[in-house]
């Protein structure tokens, strides 16, 4: 059973465009994280959100945690080629806060 | 070191041979995790160590896979009698032990079984 569904799986857009990727689940999470992975490297943590409805901004990236703590979105404004990579969301369980599960990721390609 | 270190970065082995992959976590991180990532896929959980507790081995795909963590620090993932389907990138991560802190990943070991 895939507990974290990410959409879209693949996205290819032109430099300068805006985009949103989604992470959805039927489970409630204690926290939710977004990672970016570039080829040949491990995932790198971008942000952690812990409060329902929380919004965090990291330069051109805006992360939102759903009110019910079951879903999240990542919005990128004016995408740049350097944003290219695999974006993974990961959730921590309410009753098992030491372990997180990962979605399968959204592979983003920004065309120059 | 400042990050999670994995070695070797690349390993090519013949089918049927045993391999050992090493992970050196961030000093002070009590939790250590192994994941497997096949080409173009997400992360598959393998095993998790937390302090002195018994490891969570629920993700190991077969009894050919085992891992140990010595002295609460360095971990070794061993794959016996390797098969071609074991070819993947093996990622190690460490954390302070609570999901909210996030994981720090190493760059992985790319294993190719020929």
CSV table of C-alpha atoms in Angstrom, one decimal:
chain,number,residue,atom,x,y,z
A,1,UNK,CA,0.0,0.0,0.0
A,2,UNK,CA,1.4,3.4,-1.1
A,3,UNK,CA,0.7,5.7,1.9
A,4,UNK,CA,2.0,8.8,0.2
A,5,UNK,CA,1.0,9.6,-3.3
A,6,UNK,CA,2.9,12.2,-5.2
A,7,UNK,CA,1.7,13.9,-8.4
A,8,UNK,CA,2.6,14.4,-11.0
A,9,UNK,CA,5.2,11.7,-11.4
A,10,UNK,CA,7.0,13.7,-14.1
A,11,UNK,CA,6.9,17.4,-15.0
A,12,UNK,CA,8.8,19.2,-17.7
A,13,UNK,CA,8.3,22.9,-18.0
A,14,UNK,CA,10.1,26.0,-19.4
A,15,UNK,CA,12.3,28.2,-17.3
A,16,UNK,CA,10.3,31.0,-15.8
A,17,UNK,CA,7.1,29.1,-15.4
A,18,UNK,CA,5.4,28.4,-12.1
A,19,UNK,CA,4.5,24.9,-10.9
A,20,UNK,CA,2.9,23.0,-8.1
A,21,UNK,CA,3.5,19.4,-7.0
A,22,UNK,CA,1.4,17.5,-4.6
A,23,UNK,CA,1.8,14.9,-1.8
A,24,UNK,CA,-1.4,13.2,-0.6
A,25,UNK,CA,-2.3,10.5,1.9
A,26,UNK,CA,-5.3,9.1,3.8
A,27,UNK,CA,-3.1,9.0,6.9
A,28,UNK,CA,-2.5,11.8,9.4
A,29,UNK,CA,1.2,12.7,9.9
A,30,UNK,CA,3.0,14.3,12.8
A,31,UNK,CA,5.3,16.1,10.4
A,32,UNK,CA,5.9,16.2,6.7
A,33,UNK,CA,9.2,16.9,4.9
A,34,UNK,CA,10.3,17.7,1.4
A,35,UNK,CA,13.6,16.6,-0.1
A,36,UNK,CA,15.3,17.3,-3.4
A,37,UNK,CA,17.6,14.7,-5.0
A,38,UNK,CA,20.0,15.4,-7.8
A,39,UNK,CA,21.6,12.7,-9.9
A,40,UNK,CA,24.3,10.8,-8.1
A,41,UNK,CA,23.5,12.3,-4.8
A,42,UNK,CA,21.3,11.5,-1.8
A,43,UNK,CA,18.2,13.4,-1.0
A,44,UNK,CA,18.7,16.7,0.7
A,45,UNK,CA,16.1,18.0,3.2
A,46,UNK,CA,14.4,21.2,2.1
A,47,UNK,CA,11.8,21.8,4.8
A,48,UNK,CA,9.9,20.3,7.6
A,49,UNK,CA,6.3,21.3,8.4
A,50,UNK,CA,4.6,20.2,11.6
A,51,UNK,CA,1.4,22.3,12.1
A,52,UNK,CA,-1.8,21.8,10.0
A,53,UNK,CA,-2.2,24.8,7.7
A,54,UNK,CA,1.5,25.8,8.0
A,55,UNK,CA,3.1,27.6,5.1
A,56,UNK,CA,6.9,27.9,4.8
A,57,UNK,CA,8.8,29.8,2.2
A,58,UNK,CA,12.3,29.1,1.0
A,59,UNK,CA,13.2,31.7,-1.6
A,60,UNK,CA,11.1,30.8,-4.7
A,61,UNK,CA,9.7,27.6,-3.0
A,62,UNK,CA,6.5,27.6,-1.0
A,63,UNK,CA,5.5,24.6,1.1
A,64,UNK,CA,2.1,24.1,2.6
A,65,UNK,CA,0.9,21.4,5.0
A,66,UNK,CA,-2.8,20.6,4.8
A,67,UNK,CA,-5.1,21.6,7.6
A,68,UNK,CA,-5.8,17.9,8.5
A,69,UNK,CA,-2.1,17.1,8.2
A,70,UNK,CA,-2.8,14.5,5.4
A,71,UNK,CA,-1.4,16.4,2.4
A,72,UNK,CA,1.1,18.9,1.3
A,73,UNK,CA,2.1,21.0,-1.7
A,74,UNK,CA,5.2,22.5,-3.1
A,75,UNK,CA,4.9,25.5,-5.3
A,76,UNK,CA,7.9,26.9,-7.3
A,77,UNK,CA,7.7,30.4,-8.7
A,78,UNK,CA,9.7,31.3,-11.8
A,79,UNK,CA,11.4,27.9,-12.1
A,80,UNK,CA,15.1,27.8,-13.0
A,81,UNK,CA,17.2,24.9,-14.5
A,82,UNK,CA,18.8,24.5,-11.1
A,83,UNK,CA,15.4,23.4,-9.7
A,84,UNK,CA,15.7,20.2,-11.8
A,85,UNK,CA,15.6,17.1,-9.7
A,86,UNK,CA,13.5,14.5,-7.9
A,87,UNK,CA,11.3,16.0,-5.3
A,88,UNK,CA,10.3,13.6,-2.5
A,89,UNK,CA,7.8,14.1,0.3
A,90,UNK,CA,8.1,12.1,3.5
A,91,UNK,CA,5.8,11.8,6.5
A,92,UNK,CA,6.3,11.0,10.1
A,93,UNK,CA,3.8,8.8,11.9
A,94,UNK,CA,1.7,10.1,14.8
A,95,UNK,CA,2.6,7.0,16.9
A,96,UNK,CA,6.1,6.4,15.6
A,97,UNK,CA,7.8,9.6,15.3
A,98,UNK,CA,11.3,8.2,14.7
A,99,UNK,CA,10.6,6.8,11.3
A,100,UNK,CA,9.3,8.4,8.2
A,101,UNK,CA,7.9,7.0,4.9
A,102,UNK,CA,8.7,8.4,1.5
A,103,UNK,CA,6.5,9.0,-1.5
A,104,UNK,CA,7.9,7.9,-4.9
A,105,UNK,CA,8.7,11.4,-5.9
A,106,UNK,CA,8.0,13.9,-8.7
A,107,UNK,CA,10.8,14.1,-11.3
A,108,UNK,CA,11.0,17.8,-12.4
A,109,UNK,CA,12.9,19.0,-15.4
A,110,UNK,CA,13.2,22.7,-16.1
A,111,UNK,CA,14.1,23.5,-19.7
A,112,UNK,CA,16.4,26.5,-20.3
B,1,UNK,CA,33.0,14.4,9.4
B,2,UNK,CA,30.2,16.9,8.8
B,3,UNK,CA,28.1,14.6,6.6
B,4,UNK,CA,27.1,11.0,6.2
B,5,UNK,CA,29.9,9.1,4.4
B,6,UNK,CA,29.3,6.0,2.4
B,7,UNK,CA,31.8,3.6,0.8
B,8,UNK,CA,32.5,2.5,-1.8
B,9,UNK,CA,30.7,5.0,-4.0
B,10,UNK,CA,30.5,2.4,-6.8
B,11,UNK,CA,30.7,-1.4,-6.7
B,12,UNK,CA,30.6,-3.9,-9.5
B,13,UNK,CA,30.4,-7.5,-8.5
B,14,UNK,CA,29.7,-10.8,-10.0
B,15,UNK,CA,26.5,-12.6,-9.4
B,16,UNK,CA,26.8,-14.9,-6.4
B,17,UNK,CA,29.5,-12.9,-4.6
B,18,UNK,CA,29.0,-11.3,-1.3
B,19,UNK,CA,29.3,-7.5,-0.9
B,20,UNK,CA,29.7,-5.1,2.1
B,21,UNK,CA,28.6,-1.6,2.0
B,22,UNK,CA,29.7,0.9,4.7
B,23,UNK,CA,28.0,3.9,6.3
B,24,UNK,CA,29.6,6.4,8.6
B,25,UNK,CA,26.8,8.6,10.1
B,26,UNK,CA,27.0,12.1,11.5
B,27,UNK,CA,28.5,12.0,15.0
B,28,UNK,CA,25.9,12.2,17.7
B,29,UNK,CA,23.0,10.9,15.4
B,30,UNK,CA,21.4,8.1,17.3
B,31,UNK,CA,19.3,6.8,14.3
B,32,UNK,CA,20.7,5.2,11.2
B,33,UNK,CA,18.7,4.0,8.2
B,34,UNK,CA,19.4,2.1,5.0
B,35,UNK,CA,17.3,2.5,1.9
B,36,UNK,CA,17.5,1.1,-1.6
B,37,UNK,CA,16.7,3.1,-4.8
B,38,UNK,CA,16.3,1.4,-8.1
B,39,UNK,CA,16.8,3.4,-11.3
B,40,UNK,CA,14.1,6.1,-11.6
B,41,UNK,CA,12.3,4.9,-8.5
B,42,UNK,CA,11.6,6.2,-5.0
B,43,UNK,CA,13.2,5.0,-1.8
B,44,UNK,CA,12.7,1.5,-0.5
B,45,UNK,CA,13.2,1.2,3.3
B,46,UNK,CA,15.5,-1.7,4.3
B,47,UNK,CA,16.5,-1.4,8.0
B,48,UNK,CA,16.6,1.1,10.8
B,49,UNK,CA,18.8,1.3,13.9
B,50,UNK,CA,18.0,3.5,16.9
B,51,UNK,CA,20.4,3.6,19.8
B,52,UNK,CA,20.7,0.3,21.6
B,53,UNK,CA,17.2,-0.9,20.6
B,54,UNK,CA,16.8,-4.0,18.4
B,55,UNK,CA,16.9,-2.9,14.7
B,56,UNK,CA,13.8,-2.7,12.7
B,57,UNK,CA,14.5,-5.2,9.9
B,58,UNK,CA,11.0,-5.1,8.4
B,59,UNK,CA,12.2,-3.8,5.0
B,60,UNK,CA,14.9,-6.4,4.2
B,61,UNK,CA,13.8,-8.1,1.0
B,62,UNK,CA,15.3,-11.5,1.8
B,63,UNK,CA,17.6,-13.4,4.3
B,64,UNK,CA,20.5,-12.6,2.0
B,65,UNK,CA,20.5,-9.1,3.4
B,66,UNK,CA,21.8,-8.2,6.8
B,67,UNK,CA,23.1,-5.2,8.6
B,68,UNK,CA,24.9,-4.3,11.8
B,69,UNK,CA,25.8,-1.2,13.6
B,70,UNK,CA,28.9,-1.3,15.8
B,71,UNK,CA,29.3,0.9,18.8
B,72,UNK,CA,26.3,2.9,17.8
B,73,UNK,CA,28.2,4.5,15.0
B,74,UNK,CA,29.4,2.8,11.7
B,75,UNK,CA,27.0,0.5,10.0
B,76,UNK,CA,27.7,-2.3,7.4
B,77,UNK,CA,25.0,-3.6,5.0
B,78,UNK,CA,25.9,-7.1,3.8
B,79,UNK,CA,24.4,-8.8,0.7
B,80,UNK,CA,25.2,-12.4,0.3
B,81,UNK,CA,25.1,-14.4,-2.9
B,82,UNK,CA,24.2,-11.2,-4.9
B,83,UNK,CA,21.6,-11.4,-7.7
B,84,UNK,CA,21.1,-9.1,-10.6
B,85,UNK,CA,17.9,-7.7,-9.1
B,86,UNK,CA,20.1,-6.4,-6.2
B,87,UNK,CA,21.5,-3.8,-8.6
B,88,UNK,CA,20.5,-0.4,-7.2
B,89,UNK,CA,21.8,2.6,-5.3
B,90,UNK,CA,22.0,1.9,-1.6
B,91,UNK,CA,21.5,5.0,0.5
B,92,UNK,CA,22.3,5.5,4.2
B,93,UNK,CA,20.8,8.3,6.3
B,94,UNK,CA,21.2,9.3,9.9
B,95,UNK,CA,19.1,11.5,12.2
B,96,UNK,CA,18.7,12.7,15.7
B,97,UNK,CA,16.0,10.1,16.1
B,98,UNK,CA,12.8,12.2,15.7
B,99,UNK,CA,11.0,12.5,12.4
B,100,UNK,CA,10.8,16.3,12.7
B,101,UNK,CA,14.5,16.7,12.5
B,102,UNK,CA,14.7,15.1,9.1
B,103,UNK,CA,17.3,12.8,7.7
B,104,UNK,CA,20.8,13.5,6.4
B,105,UNK,CA,21.6,11.2,3.5
B,106,UNK,CA,24.9,10.0,2.2
B,107,UNK,CA,25.6,10.0,-1.5
B,108,UNK,CA,25.0,6.3,-1.8
B,109,UNK,CA,26.7,3.2,-3.1
B,110,UNK,CA,25.8,2.3,-6.7
B,111,UNK,CA,25.9,-1.5,-6.8
B,112,UNK,CA,25.9,-3.3,-10.1
B,113,UNK,CA,25.7,-7.1,-10.2
B,114,UNK,CA,26.9,-8.6,-13.5
